[in-house]
Short mmCIF file of C-alpha atoms in Angstrom, two decimals:
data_model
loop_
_atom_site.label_atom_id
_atom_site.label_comp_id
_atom_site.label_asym_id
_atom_site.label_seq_id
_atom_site.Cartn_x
_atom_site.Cartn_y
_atom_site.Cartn_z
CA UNK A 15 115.46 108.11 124.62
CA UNK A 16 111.77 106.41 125.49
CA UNK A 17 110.75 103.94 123.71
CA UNK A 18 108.04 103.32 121.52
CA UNK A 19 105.41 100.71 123.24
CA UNK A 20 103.73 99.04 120.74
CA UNK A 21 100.88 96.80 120.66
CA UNK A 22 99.50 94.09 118.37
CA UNK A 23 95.54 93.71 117.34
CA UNK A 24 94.91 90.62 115.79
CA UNK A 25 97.43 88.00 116.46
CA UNK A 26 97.31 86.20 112.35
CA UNK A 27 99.32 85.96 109.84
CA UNK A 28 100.09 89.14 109.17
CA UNK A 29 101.00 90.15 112.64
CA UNK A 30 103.67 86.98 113.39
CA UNK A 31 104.71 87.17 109.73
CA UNK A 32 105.43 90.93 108.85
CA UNK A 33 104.65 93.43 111.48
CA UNK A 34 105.95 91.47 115.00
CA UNK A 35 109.47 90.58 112.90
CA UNK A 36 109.62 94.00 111.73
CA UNK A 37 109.38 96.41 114.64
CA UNK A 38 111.62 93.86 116.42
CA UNK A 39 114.49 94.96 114.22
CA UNK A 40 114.20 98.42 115.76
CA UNK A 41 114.34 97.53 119.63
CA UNK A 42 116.41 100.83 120.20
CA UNK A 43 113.67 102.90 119.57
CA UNK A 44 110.58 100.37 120.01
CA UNK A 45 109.82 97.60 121.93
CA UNK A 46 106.49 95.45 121.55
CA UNK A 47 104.76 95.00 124.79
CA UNK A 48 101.74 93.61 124.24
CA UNK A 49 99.48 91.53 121.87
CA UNK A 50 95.95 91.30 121.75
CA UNK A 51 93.46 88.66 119.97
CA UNK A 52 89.64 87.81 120.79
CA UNK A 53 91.31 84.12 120.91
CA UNK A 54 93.40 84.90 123.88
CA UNK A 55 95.11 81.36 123.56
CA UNK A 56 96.31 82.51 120.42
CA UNK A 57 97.72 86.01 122.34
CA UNK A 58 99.25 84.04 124.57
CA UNK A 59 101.13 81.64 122.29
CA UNK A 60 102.33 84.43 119.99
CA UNK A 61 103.40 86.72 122.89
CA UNK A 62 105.34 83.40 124.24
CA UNK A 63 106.87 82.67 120.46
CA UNK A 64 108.35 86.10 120.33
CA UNK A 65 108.76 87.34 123.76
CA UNK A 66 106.02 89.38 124.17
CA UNK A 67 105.47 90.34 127.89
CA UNK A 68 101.74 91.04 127.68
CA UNK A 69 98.71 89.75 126.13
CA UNK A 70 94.54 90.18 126.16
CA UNK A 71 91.41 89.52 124.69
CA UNK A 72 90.11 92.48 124.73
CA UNK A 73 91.89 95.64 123.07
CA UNK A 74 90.76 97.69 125.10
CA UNK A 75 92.44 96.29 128.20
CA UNK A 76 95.49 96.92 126.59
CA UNK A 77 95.37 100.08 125.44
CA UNK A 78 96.40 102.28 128.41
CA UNK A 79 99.61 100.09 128.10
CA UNK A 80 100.87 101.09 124.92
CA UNK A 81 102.09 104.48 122.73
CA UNK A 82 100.81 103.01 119.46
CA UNK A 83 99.01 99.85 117.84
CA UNK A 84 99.15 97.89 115.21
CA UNK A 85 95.93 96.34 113.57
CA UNK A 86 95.59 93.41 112.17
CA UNK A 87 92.02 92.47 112.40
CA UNK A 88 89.62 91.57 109.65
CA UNK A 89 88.63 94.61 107.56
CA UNK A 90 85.20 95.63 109.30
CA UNK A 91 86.66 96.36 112.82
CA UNK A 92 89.67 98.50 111.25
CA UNK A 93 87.84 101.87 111.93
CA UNK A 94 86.19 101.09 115.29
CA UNK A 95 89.42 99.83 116.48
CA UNK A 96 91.55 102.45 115.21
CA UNK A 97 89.20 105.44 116.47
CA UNK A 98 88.89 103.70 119.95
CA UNK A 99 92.87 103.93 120.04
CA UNK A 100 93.10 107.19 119.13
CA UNK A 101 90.92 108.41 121.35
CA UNK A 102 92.97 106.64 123.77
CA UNK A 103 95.74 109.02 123.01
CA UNK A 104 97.49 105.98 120.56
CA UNK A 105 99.12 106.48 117.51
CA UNK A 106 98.13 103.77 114.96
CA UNK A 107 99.14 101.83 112.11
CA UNK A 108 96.47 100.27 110.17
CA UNK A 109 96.66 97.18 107.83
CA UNK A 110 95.02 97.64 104.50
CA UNK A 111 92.36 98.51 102.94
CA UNK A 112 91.86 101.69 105.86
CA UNK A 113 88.28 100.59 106.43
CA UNK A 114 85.45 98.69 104.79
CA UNK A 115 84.31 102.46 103.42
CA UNK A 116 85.59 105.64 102.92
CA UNK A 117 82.90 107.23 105.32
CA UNK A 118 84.78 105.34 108.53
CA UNK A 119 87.63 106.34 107.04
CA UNK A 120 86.94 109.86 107.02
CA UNK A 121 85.95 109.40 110.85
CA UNK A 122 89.17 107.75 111.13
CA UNK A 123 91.30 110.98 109.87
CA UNK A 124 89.04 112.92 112.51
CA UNK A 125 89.92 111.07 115.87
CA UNK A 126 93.83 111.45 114.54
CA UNK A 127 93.29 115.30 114.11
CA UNK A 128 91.63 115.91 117.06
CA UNK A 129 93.89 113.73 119.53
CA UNK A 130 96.86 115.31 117.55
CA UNK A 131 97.98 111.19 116.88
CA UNK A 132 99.24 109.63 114.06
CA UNK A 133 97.21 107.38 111.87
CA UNK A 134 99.44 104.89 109.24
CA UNK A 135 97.87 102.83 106.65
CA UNK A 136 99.62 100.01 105.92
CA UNK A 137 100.09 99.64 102.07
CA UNK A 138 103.71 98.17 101.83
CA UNK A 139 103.69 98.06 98.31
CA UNK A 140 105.20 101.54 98.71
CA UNK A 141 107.74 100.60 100.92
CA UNK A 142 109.26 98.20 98.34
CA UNK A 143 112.85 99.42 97.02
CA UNK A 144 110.98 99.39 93.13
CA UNK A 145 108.44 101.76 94.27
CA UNK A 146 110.79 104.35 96.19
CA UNK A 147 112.81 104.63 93.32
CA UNK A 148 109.78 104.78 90.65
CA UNK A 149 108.56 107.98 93.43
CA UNK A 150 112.24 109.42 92.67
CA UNK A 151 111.73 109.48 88.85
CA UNK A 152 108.10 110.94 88.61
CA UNK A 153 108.88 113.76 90.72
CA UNK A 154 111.22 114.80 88.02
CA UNK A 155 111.00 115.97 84.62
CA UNK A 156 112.04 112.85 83.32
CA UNK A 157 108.61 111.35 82.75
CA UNK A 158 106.34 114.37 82.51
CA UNK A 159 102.94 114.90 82.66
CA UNK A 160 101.10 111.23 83.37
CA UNK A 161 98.97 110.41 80.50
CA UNK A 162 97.93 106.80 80.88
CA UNK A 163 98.53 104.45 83.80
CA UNK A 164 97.84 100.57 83.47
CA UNK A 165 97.58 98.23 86.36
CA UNK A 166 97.69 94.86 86.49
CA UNK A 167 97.25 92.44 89.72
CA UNK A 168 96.61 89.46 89.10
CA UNK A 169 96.62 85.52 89.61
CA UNK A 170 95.82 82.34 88.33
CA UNK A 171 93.41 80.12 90.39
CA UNK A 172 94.70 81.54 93.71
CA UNK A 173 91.61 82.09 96.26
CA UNK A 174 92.65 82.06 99.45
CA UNK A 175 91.28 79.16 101.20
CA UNK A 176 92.26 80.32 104.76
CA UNK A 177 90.89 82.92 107.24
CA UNK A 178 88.17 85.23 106.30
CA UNK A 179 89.18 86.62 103.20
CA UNK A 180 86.31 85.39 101.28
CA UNK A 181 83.88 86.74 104.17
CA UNK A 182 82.34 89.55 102.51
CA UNK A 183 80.53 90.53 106.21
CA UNK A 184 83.97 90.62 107.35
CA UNK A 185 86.07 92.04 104.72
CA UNK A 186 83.70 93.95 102.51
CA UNK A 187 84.90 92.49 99.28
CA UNK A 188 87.30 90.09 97.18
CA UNK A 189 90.13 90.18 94.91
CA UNK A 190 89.56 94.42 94.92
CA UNK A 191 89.68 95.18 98.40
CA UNK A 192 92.46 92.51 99.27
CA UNK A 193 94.33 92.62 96.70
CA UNK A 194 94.30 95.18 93.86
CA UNK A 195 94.08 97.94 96.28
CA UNK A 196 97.78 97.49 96.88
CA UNK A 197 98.23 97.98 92.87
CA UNK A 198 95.65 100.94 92.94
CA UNK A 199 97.24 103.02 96.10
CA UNK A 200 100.96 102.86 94.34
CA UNK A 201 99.67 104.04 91.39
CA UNK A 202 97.78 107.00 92.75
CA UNK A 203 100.49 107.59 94.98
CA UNK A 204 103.41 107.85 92.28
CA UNK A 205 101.06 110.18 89.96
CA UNK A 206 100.18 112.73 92.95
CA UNK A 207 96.89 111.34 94.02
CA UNK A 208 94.84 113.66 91.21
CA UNK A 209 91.22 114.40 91.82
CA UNK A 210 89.26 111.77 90.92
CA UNK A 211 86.24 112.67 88.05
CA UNK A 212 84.71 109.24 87.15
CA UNK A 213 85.21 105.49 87.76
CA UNK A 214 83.85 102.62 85.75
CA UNK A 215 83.84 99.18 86.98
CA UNK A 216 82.74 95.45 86.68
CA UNK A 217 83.17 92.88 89.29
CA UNK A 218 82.75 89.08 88.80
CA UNK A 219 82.63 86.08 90.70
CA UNK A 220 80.96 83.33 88.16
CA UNK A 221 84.48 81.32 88.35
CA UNK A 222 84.62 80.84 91.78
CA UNK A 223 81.00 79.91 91.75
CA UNK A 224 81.82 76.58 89.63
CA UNK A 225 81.73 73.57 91.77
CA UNK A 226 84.70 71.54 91.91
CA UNK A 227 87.30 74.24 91.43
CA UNK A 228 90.68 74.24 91.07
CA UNK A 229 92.28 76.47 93.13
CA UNK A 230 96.11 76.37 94.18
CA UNK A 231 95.75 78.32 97.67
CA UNK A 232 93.11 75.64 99.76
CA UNK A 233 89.74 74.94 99.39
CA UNK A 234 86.68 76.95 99.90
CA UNK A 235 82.72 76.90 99.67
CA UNK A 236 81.84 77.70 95.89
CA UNK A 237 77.92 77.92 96.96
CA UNK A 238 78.51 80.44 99.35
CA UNK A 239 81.02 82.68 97.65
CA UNK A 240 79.89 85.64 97.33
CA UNK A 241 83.04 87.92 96.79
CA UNK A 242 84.63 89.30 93.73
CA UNK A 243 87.25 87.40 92.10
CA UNK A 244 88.04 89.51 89.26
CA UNK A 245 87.89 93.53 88.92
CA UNK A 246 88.22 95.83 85.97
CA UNK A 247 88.09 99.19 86.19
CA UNK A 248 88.31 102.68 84.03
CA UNK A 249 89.14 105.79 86.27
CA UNK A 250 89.48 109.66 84.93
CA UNK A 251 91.21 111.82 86.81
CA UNK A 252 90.63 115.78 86.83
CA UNK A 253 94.10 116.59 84.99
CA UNK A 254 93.38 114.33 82.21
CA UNK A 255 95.25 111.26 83.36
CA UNK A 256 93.69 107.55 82.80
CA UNK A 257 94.05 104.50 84.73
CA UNK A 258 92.96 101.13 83.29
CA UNK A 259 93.01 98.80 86.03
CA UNK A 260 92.40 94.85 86.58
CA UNK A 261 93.01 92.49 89.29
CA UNK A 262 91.70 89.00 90.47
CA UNK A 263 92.22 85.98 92.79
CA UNK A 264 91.68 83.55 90.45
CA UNK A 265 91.56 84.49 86.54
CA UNK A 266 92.67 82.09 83.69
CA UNK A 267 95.90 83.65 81.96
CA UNK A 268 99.07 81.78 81.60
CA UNK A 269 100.79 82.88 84.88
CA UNK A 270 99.98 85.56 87.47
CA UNK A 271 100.99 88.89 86.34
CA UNK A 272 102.45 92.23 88.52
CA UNK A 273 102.25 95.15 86.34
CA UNK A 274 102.32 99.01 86.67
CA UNK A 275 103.30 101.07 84.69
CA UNK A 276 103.04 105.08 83.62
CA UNK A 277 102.75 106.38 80.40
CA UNK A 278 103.54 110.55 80.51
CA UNK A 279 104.30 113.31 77.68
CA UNK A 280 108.49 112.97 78.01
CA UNK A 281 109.21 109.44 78.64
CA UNK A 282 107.56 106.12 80.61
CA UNK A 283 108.13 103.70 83.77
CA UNK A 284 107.62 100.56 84.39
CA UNK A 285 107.93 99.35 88.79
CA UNK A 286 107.93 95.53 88.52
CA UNK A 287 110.54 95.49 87.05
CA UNK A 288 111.33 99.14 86.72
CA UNK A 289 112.40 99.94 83.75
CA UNK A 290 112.45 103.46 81.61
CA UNK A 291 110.97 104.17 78.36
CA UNK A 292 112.70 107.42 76.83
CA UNK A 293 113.88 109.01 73.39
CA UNK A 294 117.46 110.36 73.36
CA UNK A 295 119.57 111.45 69.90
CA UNK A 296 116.70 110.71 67.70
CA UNK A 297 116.58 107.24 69.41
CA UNK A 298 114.08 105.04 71.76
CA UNK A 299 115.79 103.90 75.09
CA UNK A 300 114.89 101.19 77.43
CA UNK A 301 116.91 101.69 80.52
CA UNK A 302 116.91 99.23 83.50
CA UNK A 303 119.21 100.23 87.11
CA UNK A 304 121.79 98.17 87.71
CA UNK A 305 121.11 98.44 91.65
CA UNK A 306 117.77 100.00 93.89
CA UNK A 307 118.79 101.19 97.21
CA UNK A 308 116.72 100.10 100.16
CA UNK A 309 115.65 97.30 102.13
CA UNK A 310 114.92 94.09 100.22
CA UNK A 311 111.61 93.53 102.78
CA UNK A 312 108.85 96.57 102.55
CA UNK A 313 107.94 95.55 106.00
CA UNK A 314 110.93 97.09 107.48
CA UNK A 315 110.69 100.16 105.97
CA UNK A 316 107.27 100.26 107.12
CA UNK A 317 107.66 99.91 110.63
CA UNK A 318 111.07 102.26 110.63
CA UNK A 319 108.64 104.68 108.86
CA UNK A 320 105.89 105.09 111.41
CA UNK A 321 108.28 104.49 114.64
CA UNK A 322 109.81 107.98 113.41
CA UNK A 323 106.51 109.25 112.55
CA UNK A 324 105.25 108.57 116.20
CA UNK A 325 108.66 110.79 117.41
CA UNK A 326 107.63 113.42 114.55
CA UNK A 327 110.98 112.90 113.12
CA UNK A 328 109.69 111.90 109.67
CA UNK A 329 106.51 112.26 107.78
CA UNK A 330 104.52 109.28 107.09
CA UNK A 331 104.82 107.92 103.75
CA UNK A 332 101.46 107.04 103.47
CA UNK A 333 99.06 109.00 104.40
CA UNK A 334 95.27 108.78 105.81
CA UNK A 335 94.17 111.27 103.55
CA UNK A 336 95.72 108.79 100.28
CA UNK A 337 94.63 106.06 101.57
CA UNK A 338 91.17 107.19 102.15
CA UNK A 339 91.34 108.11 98.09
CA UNK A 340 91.85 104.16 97.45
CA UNK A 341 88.65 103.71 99.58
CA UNK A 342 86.66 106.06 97.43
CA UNK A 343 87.84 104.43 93.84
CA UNK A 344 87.03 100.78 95.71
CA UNK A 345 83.70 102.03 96.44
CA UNK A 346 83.00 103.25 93.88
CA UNK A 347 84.31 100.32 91.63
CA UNK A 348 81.81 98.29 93.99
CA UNK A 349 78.56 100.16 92.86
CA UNK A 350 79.50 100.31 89.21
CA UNK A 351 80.15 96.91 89.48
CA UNK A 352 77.51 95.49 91.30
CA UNK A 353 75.30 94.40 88.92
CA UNK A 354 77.53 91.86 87.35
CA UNK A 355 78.44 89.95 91.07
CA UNK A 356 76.47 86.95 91.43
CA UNK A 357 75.45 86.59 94.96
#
């Protein structure tokens, strides 16, 4: 059987730390042979660290080497990237959030269709063994009909103080498009990704605007913050279903807080931790499982995921077309909110 070439775009964090490690568990069917990063010194010492035979500064050098690409760039070159490799005749995975908007996201879906290559967005959250098994209750009866869902991302004083994340040129937004949108695509994922009727949002940055901050995950420049730090959001779907949503870097509640869960007409779910909430012989039952099956990191499931994708021997578990739903909610949360952002 051929092997899967795969290349890296962006040699940070998230490449040495989750994607590199996790295709490298599948060498049978994959191998990564090149890496790629504008700082080509940095290329080179990650394709040295974990045995890489080929790296570049420029992408595009590197694509006629490769089946499929992984990219880990900040969030404004996602789509340009992406397109360029599928037009290449490269299948891609794509970190979060798909693009900066859903309009190069849309473009994005396009270049897949019409070089018949697949396009992965890379929202682990529903890899992770909690989430698989919440997928396997709501396609049965045993919840019902959603009514409410309630989301909750968030932590205390935690801004990250390292690469670009609070580069709004660069990223497109804060605590939202970082961070929540992991929250946001599980939840319209488990429900069935519903048409969308109306979102309400605020955004806020005035904390992270105080001087002298304390903040647990490095320093940064409070004068030229210009992010969002902390999102709420009210979003009406056409079946009925509500979502109440909140998430932020850096809000002041006792500890930081992972919450989803999924109120419907028969019973209700909780993911972190997943829990039940039924009625049986005329009483109320909160039910834990004693044991999840699956893999205990998301990013292995992942990369399995879109290695059998690329041989069309699975579907992808997440698709463009979801994805590109999260994109529309964050922008839309952005323009409802953007009165209330202090630049």
């Amino acid at each position: 059987m051929k092997k899967l070439r795969i290349g890296i775009i962006g040699a940070g964090g998230i490449a040495t730390d989750r994607h590199i490690p996790s295709f490298q568990k599948f060498t049978d069917q994959a191998e990564i042979t090149a890496v790629c990063d504008i700082n080509v010194h940095r290329a080179e010492d990650v394709a040295e660290e974990f045995g890489i035979p080929l790296f570049f500064g420029d992408y595009h050098e590197m694509l006629p080497d490769v089946d499929a690409v992984v990219v880990c760039t900040p969030n404004k070159f996602h789509a340009q990237i992406s397109i360029d490799a599928l037009n290449a005749g490269v299948h891609v995975l794509c970190e979060k959030p798909m693009a900066l908007a859903a309009g190069e996201c849309q473009q994005m879906i396009e270049a897949a269709k019409k070089n018949q290559r697949k396009l992965a967005i890379a929202y682990h959250y529903r890899y992770m063994k909690e989430s698989q098994a919440a997928k396997k209750v709501m396609i049965t009866e045993e919840i019902g009909t959603p009514l409410v869902v309630r989301i909750k991302a968030l932590r205390r004083r935690k801004v990250p103080g390292w690469g670009v994340f609070t580069n709004k040129e660069l990223q497109g937004g804060g605590s939202l498009i970082d961070y929540g949108c992991h929250l946001l695509d599980l939840a319209l994922w488990l429900i069935g990704n519903p048409k969308i009727t109306d979102v309400t949002g605020s955004t806020y940055n005035a904390l992270s605007k105080v001087p002298n901050q304390v903040n647990l995950w490095g320093d940064y420049d409070h004068q030229k913050f210009n992010v969002d730090d902390h999102v709420t959001a009210y979003i009406r779907f056409e079946n009925g279903t509500s979502m109440l949503f909140e998430t932020s870097w850096a809000t002041n509640i006792r500890d930081d807080e992972e919450h989803l869960s999924i109120s419907g007409v028969n019973g209700g779910i909780s993911v972190f931790p997943m829990e039940l909430y039924t009625t049986k012989y005329n009483m109320l039952f909160n039910s834990q499982p004693a044991w999840i099956p699956g893999e205990d990191d998301p990013g292995v499931l992942q990369a399995k995921n879109f290695i059998a994708a690329c041989f069309n021997e699975e579907e992808l578990i997440v698709k463009p077309e979801e994805a590109m739903q999260v994109s529309e909610v964050i922008d839309a949360i952005y323009e409802s909110g953007k009165i209330t952002i202090q630049e």
